[in-house]
Amino acid sequence: MGELGGQELTKPLKGIVFDLDGTLIDSLAVTIDAFNHGITTHGGRKHTPKEILAHFGPGEGQIFAKILGPEKAASAYEASRKYTDDHKNKMPLHPGIGELLEQLKSSGVPISIFTGRSWETTELILKHHRLLDRFVTVVANDHVSMAKPSPEGLYLCLERMKLKPDEILFIGDSPSDMIAARAAKSRGVGALWDLLATKKSLEIYQPDHYAERPEEIWEIWKRIR
């Protein structure tokens, strides 16, 4: 079951914001391969998963600029984007996410996405899963001036949802998600169902709740709704 962590918040919940990669979709393998495709086709060496993950936070273009230099970033990103498009069928929803989204829809719960991905690759993934219209708004890295862990994208979601920070759950699998949730004074839920997500990696950032399976999100929602 989810556990209460950091912030003591009692205001009724009115909506949910999700991270995308590692939270809604099982995308790690394709994402790493897409980065390496962009890197190696532009003269760089193949990076280990750990090396690539260490760059996560900024958007894809910024990561390529850091690895390859600004002059190759746009072209490398385009190669990576095409790779992602060609392999999007290998980026399934995490088990239980489809059912959770249907449950939230049938209950009238407004939901949004705040992701560190670019809008272009976010859009193609959501279109592939026929989910693009399911969300009130989708905020990607290129919609904000500051990447996660800045809460700027979360504030933009809230503005479009017409909700206050303490009226939502922000569900994510990474430290940057939990940092953003605390900075915004929203309730953060550490999603532990992705391969790389662990309680140990998140607990220092004091999530308000943990969920080991997507169905626990609904249990948390009902308990503190």
JSON list of C-alpha atoms in Angstrom, two decimals:
[
{"chain": "A", "resi": 1, "resn": "MET", "atom": "CA", "xyz": [0.00, 0.00, 0.00]},
{"chain": "A", "resi": 2, "resn": "GLY", "atom": "CA", "xyz": [0.98, 3.62, -0.39]},
{"chain": "A", "resi": 3, "resn": "GLU", "atom": "CA", "xyz": [2.64, 5.22, 2.60]},
{"chain": "A", "resi": 4, "resn": "LEU", "atom": "CA", "xyz": [2.31, 8.74, 3.85]},
{"chain": "A", "resi": 5, "resn": "GLY", "atom": "CA", "xyz": [5.63, 10.53, 3.57]},
{"chain": "A", "resi": 6, "resn": "GLY", "atom": "CA", "xyz": [6.63, 14.17, 3.58]},
{"chain": "A", "resi": 7, "resn": "GLN", "atom": "CA", "xyz": [3.92, 16.80, 3.66]},
{"chain": "A", "resi": 8, "resn": "GLU", "atom": "CA", "xyz": [0.87, 16.93, 5.89]},
{"chain": "A", "resi": 9, "resn": "LEU", "atom": "CA", "xyz": [-1.78, 18.14, 3.47]},
{"chain": "A", "resi": 10, "resn": "THR", "atom": "CA", "xyz": [-5.49, 17.77, 4.14]},
{"chain": "A", "resi": 11, "resn": "LYS", "atom": "CA", "xyz": [-7.13, 19.73, 1.32]},
{"chain": "A", "resi": 12, "resn": "PRO", "atom": "CA", "xyz": [-9.44, 17.56, -0.83]},
{"chain": "A", "resi": 13, "resn": "LEU", "atom": "CA", "xyz": [-7.96, 16.29, -4.07]},
{"chain": "A", "resi": 14, "resn": "LYS", "atom": "CA", "xyz": [-9.39, 17.45, -7.37]},
{"chain": "A", "resi": 15, "resn": "GLY", "atom": "CA", "xyz": [-6.96, 16.13, -10.02]},
{"chain": "A", "resi": 16, "resn": "ILE", "atom": "CA", "xyz": [-3.86, 14.14, -10.89]},
{"chain": "A", "resi": 17, "resn": "VAL", "atom": "CA", "xyz": [-0.72, 14.98, -12.88]},
{"chain": "A", "resi": 18, "resn": "PHE", "atom": "CA", "xyz": [1.42, 12.14, -14.21]},
{"chain": "A", "resi": 19, "resn": "ASP", "atom": "CA", "xyz": [5.00, 11.90, -15.35]},
{"chain": "A", "resi": 20, "resn": "LEU", "atom": "CA", "xyz": [5.26, 9.95, -18.62]},
{"chain": "A", "resi": 21, "resn": "ASP", "atom": "CA", "xyz": [8.41, 7.81, -18.93]},
{"chain": "A", "resi": 22, "resn": "GLY", "atom": "CA", "xyz": [8.68, 5.13, -16.28]},
{"chain": "A", "resi": 23, "resn": "THR", "atom": "CA", "xyz": [5.29, 6.12, -14.88]},
{"chain": "A", "resi": 24, "resn": "LEU", "atom": "CA", "xyz": [2.74, 5.70, -17.65]},
{"chain": "A", "resi": 25, "resn": "ILE", "atom": "CA", "xyz": [4.91, 3.98, -20.25]},
{"chain": "A", "resi": 26, "resn": "ASP", "atom": "CA", "xyz": [7.60, 1.32, -20.10]},
{"chain": "A", "resi": 27, "resn": "SER", "atom": "CA", "xyz": [10.05, 3.25, -22.25]},
{"chain": "A", "resi": 28, "resn": "LEU", "atom": "CA", "xyz": [13.51, 2.82, -20.76]},
{"chain": "A", "resi": 29, "resn": "ALA", "atom": "CA", "xyz": [14.99, 0.37, -23.28]},
{"chain": "A", "resi": 30, "resn": "VAL", "atom": "CA", "xyz": [13.79, 2.24, -26.38]},
{"chain": "A", "resi": 31, "resn": "THR", "atom": "CA", "xyz": [14.73, 5.61, -24.90]},
{"chain": "A", "resi": 32, "resn": "ILE", "atom": "CA", "xyz": [18.31, 4.53, -24.21]},
{"chain": "A", "resi": 33, "resn": "ASP", "atom": "CA", "xyz": [18.59, 2.94, -27.66]},
{"chain": "A", "resi": 34, "resn": "ALA", "atom": "CA", "xyz": [17.19, 6.11, -29.25]},
{"chain": "A", "resi": 35, "resn": "PHE", "atom": "CA", "xyz": [19.77, 8.27, -27.47]},
{"chain": "A", "resi": 36, "resn": "ASN", "atom": "CA", "xyz": [22.57, 5.95, -28.52]},
{"chain": "A", "resi": 37, "resn": "HIS", "atom": "CA", "xyz": [21.31, 5.97, -32.10]},
{"chain": "A", "resi": 38, "resn": "GLY", "atom": "CA", "xyz": [21.46, 9.75, -32.15]},
{"chain": "A", "resi": 39, "resn": "ILE", "atom": "CA", "xyz": [24.88, 9.78, -30.50]},
{"chain": "A", "resi": 40, "resn": "THR", "atom": "CA", "xyz": [26.61, 7.10, -32.56]},
{"chain": "A", "resi": 41, "resn": "THR", "atom": "CA", "xyz": [25.26, 8.30, -35.92]},
{"chain": "A", "resi": 42, "resn": "HIS", "atom": "CA", "xyz": [26.88, 11.66, -35.15]},
{"chain": "A", "resi": 43, "resn": "GLY", "atom": "CA", "xyz": [30.34, 10.46, -34.22]},
{"chain": "A", "resi": 44, "resn": "GLY", "atom": "CA", "xyz": [29.90, 9.80, -30.52]},
{"chain": "A", "resi": 45, "resn": "ARG", "atom": "CA", "xyz": [30.60, 6.59, -28.65]},
{"chain": "A", "resi": 46, "resn": "LYS", "atom": "CA", "xyz": [27.87, 4.29, -27.43]},
{"chain": "A", "resi": 47, "resn": "HIS", "atom": "CA", "xyz": [26.90, 5.19, -23.87]},
{"chain": "A", "resi": 48, "resn": "THR", "atom": "CA", "xyz": [25.90, 2.79, -21.12]},
{"chain": "A", "resi": 49, "resn": "PRO", "atom": "CA", "xyz": [22.39, 3.07, -19.70]},
{"chain": "A", "resi": 50, "resn": "LYS", "atom": "CA", "xyz": [23.86, 4.50, -16.49]},
{"chain": "A", "resi": 51, "resn": "GLU", "atom": "CA", "xyz": [25.71, 7.21, -18.42]},
{"chain": "A", "resi": 52, "resn": "ILE", "atom": "CA", "xyz": [22.60, 8.24, -20.32]},
{"chain": "A", "resi": 53, "resn": "LEU", "atom": "CA", "xyz": [20.38, 8.18, -17.25]},
{"chain": "A", "resi": 54, "resn": "ALA", "atom": "CA", "xyz": [22.83, 10.50, -15.50]},
{"chain": "A", "resi": 55, "resn": "HIS", "atom": "CA", "xyz": [21.90, 13.18, -18.06]},
{"chain": "A", "resi": 56, "resn": "PHE", "atom": "CA", "xyz": [18.13, 12.89, -17.53]},
{"chain": "A", "resi": 57, "resn": "GLY", "atom": "CA", "xyz": [16.31, 16.03, -16.42]},
{"chain": "A", "resi": 58, "resn": "PRO", "atom": "CA", "xyz": [16.81, 18.41, -19.35]},
{"chain": "A", "resi": 59, "resn": "GLY", "atom": "CA", "xyz": [15.12, 17.70, -22.69]},
{"chain": "A", "resi": 60, "resn": "GLU", "atom": "CA", "xyz": [16.57, 15.52, -25.42]},
{"chain": "A", "resi": 61, "resn": "GLY", "atom": "CA", "xyz": [18.06, 18.42, -27.38]},
{"chain": "A", "resi": 62, "resn": "GLN", "atom": "CA", "xyz": [19.88, 19.74, -24.33]},
{"chain": "A", "resi": 63, "resn": "ILE", "atom": "CA", "xyz": [21.25, 16.29, -23.55]},
{"chain": "A", "resi": 64, "resn": "PHE", "atom": "CA", "xyz": [22.56, 15.85, -27.10]},
{"chain": "A", "resi": 65, "resn": "ALA", "atom": "CA", "xyz": [24.14, 19.31, -26.94]},
{"chain": "A", "resi": 66, "resn": "LYS", "atom": "CA", "xyz": [25.98, 18.32, -23.77]},
{"chain": "A", "resi": 67, "resn": "ILE", "atom": "CA", "xyz": [27.20, 15.01, -25.20]},
{"chain": "A", "resi": 68, "resn": "LEU", "atom": "CA", "xyz": [27.92, 15.97, -28.82]},
{"chain": "A", "resi": 69, "resn": "GLY", "atom": "CA", "xyz": [28.11, 19.76, -28.79]},
{"chain": "A", "resi": 70, "resn": "PRO", "atom": "CA", "xyz": [25.47, 22.31, -29.81]},
{"chain": "A", "resi": 71, "resn": "GLU", "atom": "CA", "xyz": [26.26, 22.09, -33.51]},
{"chain": "A", "resi": 72, "resn": "LYS", "atom": "CA", "xyz": [25.21, 18.41, -33.69]},
{"chain": "A", "resi": 73, "resn": "ALA", "atom": "CA", "xyz": [22.33, 18.51, -31.21]},
{"chain": "A", "resi": 74, "resn": "ALA", "atom": "CA", "xyz": [19.44, 19.21, -33.60]},
{"chain": "A", "resi": 75, "resn": "SER", "atom": "CA", "xyz": [20.46, 16.56, -36.10]},
{"chain": "A", "resi": 76, "resn": "ALA", "atom": "CA", "xyz": [21.13, 13.97, -33.39]},
{"chain": "A", "resi": 77, "resn": "TYR", "atom": "CA", "xyz": [17.76, 14.70, -31.83]},
{"chain": "A", "resi": 78, "resn": "GLU", "atom": "CA", "xyz": [16.04, 14.22, -35.20]},
{"chain": "A", "resi": 79, "resn": "ALA", "atom": "CA", "xyz": [17.75, 10.83, -35.63]},
{"chain": "A", "resi": 80, "resn": "SER", "atom": "CA", "xyz": [16.67, 9.90, -32.10]},
{"chain": "A", "resi": 81, "resn": "ARG", "atom": "CA", "xyz": [13.11, 11.07, -32.73]},
{"chain": "A", "resi": 82, "resn": "LYS", "atom": "CA", "xyz": [12.86, 8.93, -35.88]},
{"chain": "A", "resi": 83, "resn": "TYR", "atom": "CA", "xyz": [14.22, 5.93, -33.98]},
{"chain": "A", "resi": 84, "resn": "THR", "atom": "CA", "xyz": [11.58, 6.47, -31.29]},
{"chain": "A", "resi": 85, "resn": "ASP", "atom": "CA", "xyz": [8.86, 6.72, -33.94]},
{"chain": "A", "resi": 86, "resn": "ASP", "atom": "CA", "xyz": [10.05, 3.53, -35.63]},
{"chain": "A", "resi": 87, "resn": "HIS", "atom": "CA", "xyz": [10.09, 1.64, -32.31]},
{"chain": "A", "resi": 88, "resn": "LYS", "atom": "CA", "xyz": [7.09, 3.12, -30.51]},
{"chain": "A", "resi": 89, "resn": "ASN", "atom": "CA", "xyz": [5.35, -0.28, -30.58]},
{"chain": "A", "resi": 90, "resn": "LYS", "atom": "CA", "xyz": [8.05, -1.41, -28.12]},
{"chain": "A", "resi": 91, "resn": "MET", "atom": "CA", "xyz": [7.03, 1.25, -25.59]},
{"chain": "A", "resi": 92, "resn": "PRO", "atom": "CA", "xyz": [3.92, -0.25, -23.97]},
{"chain": "A", "resi": 93, "resn": "LEU", "atom": "CA", "xyz": [1.86, 1.18, -21.16]},
{"chain": "A", "resi": 94, "resn": "HIS", "atom": "CA", "xyz": [2.94, -0.24, -17.84]},
{"chain": "A", "resi": 95, "resn": "PRO", "atom": "CA", "xyz": [0.65, -3.08, -16.75]},
{"chain": "A", "resi": 96, "resn": "GLY", "atom": "CA", "xyz": [-2.36, -1.66, -14.93]},
{"chain": "A", "resi": 97, "resn": "ILE", "atom": "CA", "xyz": [-2.04, 1.88, -16.35]},
{"chain": "A", "resi": 98, "resn": "GLY", "atom": "CA", "xyz": [-4.75, 1.39, -18.97]},
{"chain": "A", "resi": 99, "resn": "GLU", "atom": "CA", "xyz": [-7.17, 0.21, -16.32]},
{"chain": "A", "resi": 100, "resn": "LEU", "atom": "CA", "xyz": [-6.22, 3.08, -13.98]},
{"chain": "A", "resi": 101, "resn": "LEU", "atom": "CA", "xyz": [-6.79, 5.69, -16.69]},
{"chain": "A", "resi": 102, "resn": "GLU", "atom": "CA", "xyz": [-10.18, 4.16, -17.51]},
{"chain": "A", "resi": 103, "resn": "GLN", "atom": "CA", "xyz": [-11.13, 4.20, -13.84]},
{"chain": "A", "resi": 104, "resn": "LEU", "atom": "CA", "xyz": [-10.14, 7.85, -13.50]},
{"chain": "A", "resi": 105, "resn": "LYS", "atom": "CA", "xyz": [-12.03, 8.74, -16.68]},
{"chain": "A", "resi": 106, "resn": "SER", "atom": "CA", "xyz": [-15.22, 6.98, -15.58]},
{"chain": "A", "resi": 107, "resn": "SER", "atom": "CA", "xyz": [-15.01, 8.77, -12.23]},
{"chain": "A", "resi": 108, "resn": "GLY", "atom": "CA", "xyz": [-14.55, 12.18, -13.86]},
{"chain": "A", "resi": 109, "resn": "VAL", "atom": "CA", "xyz": [-11.08, 12.80, -12.39]},
{"chain": "A", "resi": 110, "resn": "PRO", "atom": "CA", "xyz": [-9.18, 15.42, -14.47]},
{"chain": "A", "resi": 111, "resn": "ILE", "atom": "CA", "xyz": [-5.66, 14.27, -15.36]},
{"chain": "A", "resi": 112, "resn": "SER", "atom": "CA", "xyz": [-2.64, 15.85, -17.06]},
{"chain": "A", "resi": 113, "resn": "ILE", "atom": "CA", "xyz": [0.98, 15.02, -17.92]},
{"chain": "A", "resi": 114, "resn": "PHE", "atom": "CA", "xyz": [4.20, 16.86, -17.06]},
{"chain": "A", "resi": 115, "resn": "THR", "atom": "CA", "xyz": [7.14, 15.18, -18.81]},
{"chain": "A", "resi": 116, "resn": "GLY", "atom": "CA", "xyz": [10.80, 15.91, -19.40]},
{"chain": "A", "resi": 117, "resn": "ARG", "atom": "CA", "xyz": [10.43, 14.64, -22.98]},
{"chain": "A", "resi": 118, "resn": "SER", "atom": "CA", "xyz": [10.14, 16.91, -25.98]},
{"chain": "A", "resi": 119, "resn": "TRP", "atom": "CA", "xyz": [6.61, 17.58, -27.23]},
{"chain": "A", "resi": 120, "resn": "GLU", "atom": "CA", "xyz": [7.35, 15.88, -30.55]},
{"chain": "A", "resi": 121, "resn": "THR", "atom": "CA", "xyz": [8.21, 12.47, -29.08]},
{"chain": "A", "resi": 122, "resn": "THR", "atom": "CA", "xyz": [5.58, 12.82, -26.35]},
{"chain": "A", "resi": 123, "resn": "GLU", "atom": "CA", "xyz": [2.89, 13.44, -28.95]},
{"chain": "A", "resi": 124, "resn": "LEU", "atom": "CA", "xyz": [3.86, 10.46, -31.11]},
{"chain": "A", "resi": 125, "resn": "ILE", "atom": "CA", "xyz": [3.87, 8.11, -28.08]},
{"chain": "A", "resi": 126, "resn": "LEU", "atom": "CA", "xyz": [0.49, 9.31, -26.82]},
{"chain": "A", "resi": 127, "resn": "LYS", "atom": "CA", "xyz": [-1.03, 9.15, -30.31]},
{"chain": "A", "resi": 128, "resn": "HIS", "atom": "CA", "xyz": [0.27, 5.60, -30.67]},
{"chain": "A", "resi": 129, "resn": "HIS", "atom": "CA", "xyz": [-1.58, 4.64, -27.49]},
{"chain": "A", "resi": 130, "resn": "ARG", "atom": "CA", "xyz": [-4.63, 6.72, -28.48]},
{"chain": "A", "resi": 131, "resn": "LEU", "atom": "CA", "xyz": [-4.33, 8.71, -25.27]},
{"chain": "A", "resi": 132, "resn": "LEU", "atom": "CA", "xyz": [-3.56, 12.21, -26.50]},
{"chain": "A", "resi": 133, "resn": "ASP", "atom": "CA", "xyz": [-7.11, 13.45, -25.91]},
{"chain": "A", "resi": 134, "resn": "ARG", "atom": "CA", "xyz": [-7.41, 11.79, -22.51]},
{"chain": "A", "resi": 135, "resn": "PHE", "atom": "CA", "xyz": [-5.58, 14.56, -20.66]},
{"chain": "A", "resi": 136, "resn": "VAL", "atom": "CA", "xyz": [-6.62, 18.11, -19.81]},
{"chain": "A", "resi": 137, "resn": "THR", "atom": "CA", "xyz": [-3.14, 19.22, -20.86]},
{"chain": "A", "resi": 138, "resn": "VAL", "atom": "CA", "xyz": [0.25, 17.73, -21.66]},
{"chain": "A", "resi": 139, "resn": "VAL", "atom": "CA", "xyz": [3.27, 19.84, -20.71]},
{"chain": "A", "resi": 140, "resn": "ALA", "atom": "CA", "xyz": [6.58, 18.78, -22.29]},
{"chain": "A", "resi": 141, "resn": "ASN", "atom": "CA", "xyz": [10.11, 20.02, -21.77]},
{"chain": "A", "resi": 142, "resn": "ASP", "atom": "CA", "xyz": [9.96, 22.49, -24.66]},
{"chain": "A", "resi": 143, "resn": "HIS", "atom": "CA", "xyz": [6.88, 24.14, -23.15]},
{"chain": "A", "resi": 144, "resn": "VAL", "atom": "CA", "xyz": [8.85, 25.48, -20.19]},
{"chain": "A", "resi": 145, "resn": "SER", "atom": "CA", "xyz": [11.93, 27.61, -19.69]},
{"chain": "A", "resi": 146, "resn": "MET", "atom": "CA", "xyz": [13.27, 25.45, -16.84]},
{"chain": "A", "resi": 147, "resn": "ALA", "atom": "CA", "xyz": [13.39, 21.64, -16.95]},
{"chain": "A", "resi": 148, "resn": "LYS", "atom": "CA", "xyz": [12.58, 19.31, -14.07]},
{"chain": "A", "resi": 149, "resn": "PRO", "atom": "CA", "xyz": [13.20, 19.38, -11.18]},
{"chain": "A", "resi": 150, "resn": "SER", "atom": "CA", "xyz": [11.85, 22.91, -11.56]},
{"chain": "A", "resi": 151, "resn": "PRO", "atom": "CA", "xyz": [8.11, 22.92, -10.81]},
{"chain": "A", "resi": 152, "resn": "GLU", "atom": "CA", "xyz": [7.43, 25.31, -13.72]},
{"chain": "A", "resi": 153, "resn": "GLY", "atom": "CA", "xyz": [5.77, 22.61, -15.82]},
{"chain": "A", "resi": 154, "resn": "LEU", "atom": "CA", "xyz": [3.67, 21.49, -12.88]},
{"chain": "A", "resi": 155, "resn": "TYR", "atom": "CA", "xyz": [2.48, 25.05, -12.34]},
{"chain": "A", "resi": 156, "resn": "LEU", "atom": "CA", "xyz": [1.55, 25.25, -16.03]},
{"chain": "A", "resi": 157, "resn": "CYS", "atom": "CA", "xyz": [-0.51, 22.06, -15.72]},
{"chain": "A", "resi": 158, "resn": "LEU", "atom": "CA", "xyz": [-2.26, 23.48, -12.68]},
{"chain": "A", "resi": 159, "resn": "GLU", "atom": "CA", "xyz": [-3.01, 26.76, -14.43]},
{"chain": "A", "resi": 160, "resn": "ARG", "atom": "CA", "xyz": [-4.64, 24.92, -17.34]},
{"chain": "A", "resi": 161, "resn": "MET", "atom": "CA", "xyz": [-6.52, 22.58, -14.98]},
{"chain": "A", "resi": 162, "resn": "LYS", "atom": "CA", "xyz": [-7.66, 25.56, -12.91]},
{"chain": "A", "resi": 163, "resn": "LEU", "atom": "CA", "xyz": [-6.44, 23.84, -9.75]},
{"chain": "A", "resi": 164, "resn": "LYS", "atom": "CA", "xyz": [-4.17, 24.76, -6.85]},
{"chain": "A", "resi": 165, "resn": "PRO", "atom": "CA", "xyz": [-0.94, 22.88, -6.03]},
{"chain": "A", "resi": 166, "resn": "ASP", "atom": "CA", "xyz": [-2.36, 21.20, -2.91]},
{"chain": "A", "resi": 167, "resn": "GLU", "atom": "CA", "xyz": [-5.39, 19.94, -4.84]},
{"chain": "A", "resi": 168, "resn": "ILE", "atom": "CA", "xyz": [-3.48, 17.40, -6.96]},
{"chain": "A", "resi": 169, "resn": "LEU", "atom": "CA", "xyz": [-1.34, 14.30, -6.79]},
{"chain": "A", "resi": 170, "resn": "PHE", "atom": "CA", "xyz": [1.85, 14.41, -8.87]},
{"chain": "A", "resi": 171, "resn": "ILE", "atom": "CA", "xyz": [2.86, 10.86, -9.73]},
{"chain": "A", "resi": 172, "resn": "GLY", "atom": "CA", "xyz": [6.38, 10.09, -10.91]},
{"chain": "A", "resi": 173, "resn": "ASP", "atom": "CA", "xyz": [9.19, 7.58, -10.68]},
{"chain": "A", "resi": 174, "resn": "SER", "atom": "CA", "xyz": [12.24, 9.84, -10.42]},
{"chain": "A", "resi": 175, "resn": "PRO", "atom": "CA", "xyz": [13.86, 12.14, -7.87]},
{"chain": "A", "resi": 176, "resn": "SER", "atom": "CA", "xyz": [13.23, 15.12, -10.17]},
{"chain": "A", "resi": 177, "resn": "ASP", "atom": "CA", "xyz": [9.49, 14.41, -10.02]},
{"chain": "A", "resi": 178, "resn": "MET", "atom": "CA", "xyz": [9.46, 14.35, -6.23]},
{"chain": "A", "resi": 179, "resn": "ILE", "atom": "CA", "xyz": [11.59, 17.50, -6.01]},
{"chain": "A", "resi": 180, "resn": "ALA", "atom": "CA", "xyz": [9.17, 19.29, -8.33]},
{"chain": "A", "resi": 181, "resn": "ALA", "atom": "CA", "xyz": [6.18, 18.12, -6.28]},
{"chain": "A", "resi": 182, "resn": "ARG", "atom": "CA", "xyz": [7.67, 19.38, -3.02]},
{"chain": "A", "resi": 183, "resn": "ALA", "atom": "CA", "xyz": [8.75, 22.67, -4.58]},
{"chain": "A", "resi": 184, "resn": "ALA", "atom": "CA", "xyz": [5.19, 23.24, -5.78]},
{"chain": "A", "resi": 185, "resn": "LYS", "atom": "CA", "xyz": [3.73, 22.09, -2.44]},
{"chain": "A", "resi": 186, "resn": "SER", "atom": "CA", "xyz": [1.80, 19.36, -4.22]},
{"chain": "A", "resi": 187, "resn": "ARG", "atom": "CA", "xyz": [1.41, 15.80, -2.95]},
{"chain": "A", "resi": 188, "resn": "GLY", "atom": "CA", "xyz": [4.04, 13.63, -4.57]},
{"chain": "A", "resi": 189, "resn": "VAL", "atom": "CA", "xyz": [3.51, 9.92, -5.16]},
{"chain": "A", "resi": 190, "resn": "GLY", "atom": "CA", "xyz": [6.59, 7.78, -5.79]},
{"chain": "A", "resi": 191, "resn": "ALA", "atom": "CA", "xyz": [5.66, 5.28, -8.50]},
{"chain": "A", "resi": 192, "resn": "LEU", "atom": "CA", "xyz": [7.69, 2.13, -7.90]},
{"chain": "A", "resi": 193, "resn": "TRP", "atom": "CA", "xyz": [6.52, -0.15, -10.71]},
{"chain": "A", "resi": 194, "resn": "ASP", "atom": "CA", "xyz": [9.20, 0.72, -13.29]},
{"chain": "A", "resi": 195, "resn": "LEU", "atom": "CA", "xyz": [12.34, -1.40, -13.47]},
{"chain": "A", "resi": 196, "resn": "LEU", "atom": "CA", "xyz": [14.62, 1.38, -12.19]},
{"chain": "A", "resi": 197, "resn": "ALA", "atom": "CA", "xyz": [12.27, 2.97, -9.66]},
{"chain": "A", "resi": 198, "resn": "THR", "atom": "CA", "xyz": [13.10, 2.14, -6.05]},
{"chain": "A", "resi": 199, "resn": "LYS", "atom": "CA", "xyz": [11.94, 3.47, -2.72]},
{"chain": "A", "resi": 200, "resn": "LYS", "atom": "CA", "xyz": [15.57, 3.93, -1.70]},
{"chain": "A", "resi": 201, "resn": "SER", "atom": "CA", "xyz": [16.22, 6.29, -4.63]},
{"chain": "A", "resi": 202, "resn": "LEU", "atom": "CA", "xyz": [13.17, 8.42, -3.77]},
{"chain": "A", "resi": 203, "resn": "GLU", "atom": "CA", "xyz": [12.87, 8.44, 0.01]},
{"chain": "A", "resi": 204, "resn": "ILE", "atom": "CA", "xyz": [15.41, 11.23, 0.56]},
{"chain": "A", "resi": 205, "resn": "TYR", "atom": "CA", "xyz": [13.01, 13.50, -1.38]},
{"chain": "A", "resi": 206, "resn": "GLN", "atom": "CA", "xyz": [10.13, 12.59, 0.96]},
{"chain": "A", "resi": 207, "resn": "PRO", "atom": "CA", "xyz": [7.23, 11.58, -1.28]},
{"chain": "A", "resi": 208, "resn": "ASP", "atom": "CA", "xyz": [3.89, 11.91, 0.46]},
{"chain": "A", "resi": 209, "resn": "HIS", "atom": "CA", "xyz": [2.94, 8.43, -0.72]},
{"chain": "A", "resi": 210, "resn": "TYR", "atom": "CA", "xyz": [4.44, 5.41, -2.46]},
{"chain": "A", "resi": 211, "resn": "ALA", "atom": "CA", "xyz": [2.65, 3.11, -4.88]},
{"chain": "A", "resi": 212, "resn": "GLU", "atom": "CA", "xyz": [4.07, -0.24, -5.93]},
{"chain": "A", "resi": 213, "resn": "ARG", "atom": "CA", "xyz": [1.33, -0.86, -8.52]},
{"chain": "A", "resi": 214, "resn": "PRO", "atom": "CA", "xyz": [-0.81, 1.52, -10.59]},
{"chain": "A", "resi": 215, "resn": "GLU", "atom": "CA", "xyz": [-4.01, 0.32, -8.90]},
{"chain": "A", "resi": 216, "resn": "GLU", "atom": "CA", "xyz": [-2.71, 1.73, -5.62]},
{"chain": "A", "resi": 217, "resn": "ILE", "atom": "CA", "xyz": [-3.09, 5.22, -7.09]},
{"chain": "A", "resi": 218, "resn": "TRP", "atom": "CA", "xyz": [-6.84, 4.70, -7.04]},
{"chain": "A", "resi": 219, "resn": "GLU", "atom": "CA", "xyz": [-6.64, 3.49, -3.45]},
{"chain": "A", "resi": 220, "resn": "ILE", "atom": "CA", "xyz": [-4.68, 6.58, -2.42]},
{"chain": "A", "resi": 221, "resn": "TRP", "atom": "CA", "xyz": [-7.14, 8.80, -4.29]},
{"chain": "A", "resi": 222, "resn": "LYS", "atom": "CA", "xyz": [-10.15, 7.28, -2.54]},
{"chain": "A", "resi": 223, "resn": "ARG", "atom": "CA", "xyz": [-8.49, 7.38, 0.87]},
{"chain": "A", "resi": 224, "resn": "ILE", "atom": "CA", "xyz": [-7.64, 11.08, 0.84]},
{"chain": "A", "resi": 225, "resn": "ARG", "atom": "CA", "xyz": [-10.21, 12.35, -1.67]}
]
